[in-house]
Each structure stands twice: as structure tokens, then as C-alpha cells.
């Protein structure tokens, strides 16, 4: 389990402004990126390797 104590969370630029379905990302952790639901900040977070996150984002950009 990753230690997310120092995570600096930011709202995804793709999240809506209606205060509902928002995703927060913490990409300041060495070698890791964490993703969580902003409505449940104490709940679980998905943690992936930075390289995997970059590949995921690159693929999303290619799809658009």
C-alpha cells in the first residue's frame, strides 16, 4: 500500500464544475500517481506507476 501522506491533490481539468462527479489526482509522489473520488477524500485511491499514468494519458490524447 502506497503512503499518500504527502500527496497534493488537485481536481482534474476534465471534471465538471457542478460539484458532482469529480476526480482528483496527486502526481507529486515519487514514481506514483494517485487518483481518487473528490466526494470521498478519505476513501480508497487508485495508485499507479507514473510511467503507466503517462502512457494512459498519452493514449487518451490519441483517441481525441
Short mmCIF file of C-alpha atoms in Angstrom, two decimals:
data_model
loop_
_atom_site.label_atom_id
_atom_site.label_comp_id
_atom_site.label_asym_id
_atom_site.label_seq_id
_atom_site.Cartn_x
_atom_site.Cartn_y
_atom_site.Cartn_z
CA UNK A 1 0.00 0.00 0.00
CA UNK A 2 1.39 3.39 -1.02
CA UNK A 3 1.91 6.13 1.55
CA UNK A 4 -0.18 9.08 0.35
CA UNK A 5 0.61 11.33 3.33
CA UNK A 6 2.42 13.93 1.21
CA UNK A 7 0.00 13.80 -1.70
CA UNK A 8 -1.05 17.18 -3.10
CA UNK A 9 -4.46 16.61 -4.62
CA UNK A 10 -5.81 18.67 -7.49
CA UNK A 11 -9.09 18.45 -9.33
CA UNK A 12 -8.88 17.06 -12.82
CA UNK A 13 -9.22 19.67 -15.55
CA UNK A 14 -11.80 17.34 -17.15
CA UNK A 15 -14.06 17.31 -14.08
CA UNK A 16 -17.22 19.35 -14.25
CA UNK A 17 -17.83 22.48 -12.21
CA UNK A 18 -21.16 21.27 -10.82
CA UNK A 19 -19.58 19.87 -7.63
CA UNK A 20 -20.64 16.33 -8.51
CA UNK A 21 -18.58 13.78 -10.35
CA UNK A 22 -15.02 14.95 -9.83
CA UNK A 23 -11.72 13.15 -9.99
CA UNK A 24 -8.69 14.35 -8.05
CA UNK A 25 -5.13 13.48 -8.99
CA UNK A 26 -1.93 13.62 -6.95
CA UNK A 27 1.11 13.47 -9.24
CA UNK A 28 3.74 14.83 -6.86
CA UNK A 29 4.67 11.45 -5.36
CA UNK A 30 7.97 9.89 -6.47
CA UNK A 31 7.22 7.34 -9.18
CA UNK A 32 3.48 7.21 -8.42
CA UNK A 33 0.23 8.88 -9.39
CA UNK A 34 -2.85 8.59 -7.17
CA UNK A 35 -6.45 9.13 -8.28
CA UNK A 36 -9.49 9.47 -6.02
CA UNK A 37 -13.14 10.49 -5.98
CA UNK A 38 -13.40 14.04 -4.64
CA UNK A 39 -16.69 13.19 -2.89
CA UNK A 40 -14.84 10.61 -0.74
CA UNK A 41 -11.39 12.06 0.08
CA UNK A 42 -10.88 9.59 2.94
CA UNK A 43 -11.90 6.67 0.76
CA UNK A 44 -9.73 4.49 -1.45
CA UNK A 45 -7.36 5.83 -4.08
CA UNK A 46 -6.16 4.16 -7.23
CA UNK A 47 -2.34 4.26 -7.27
CA UNK A 48 -0.36 3.55 -10.44
CA UNK A 49 3.23 3.94 -11.57
CA UNK A 50 4.00 7.34 -13.12
CA UNK A 51 5.04 5.68 -16.37
CA UNK A 52 1.74 3.80 -16.60
CA UNK A 53 -0.19 7.02 -15.93
CA UNK A 54 1.74 8.86 -18.65
CA UNK A 55 1.03 6.06 -21.12
CA UNK A 56 -2.68 6.16 -20.17
CA UNK A 57 -2.88 9.94 -20.67
CA UNK A 58 -0.99 9.73 -23.97
CA UNK A 59 -3.43 7.10 -25.22
CA UNK A 60 -6.41 9.23 -24.22
CA UNK A 61 -4.95 12.18 -26.14
CA UNK A 62 -4.50 9.99 -29.22
CA UNK A 63 -8.16 8.92 -29.05
CA UNK A 64 -9.37 12.52 -29.38
#
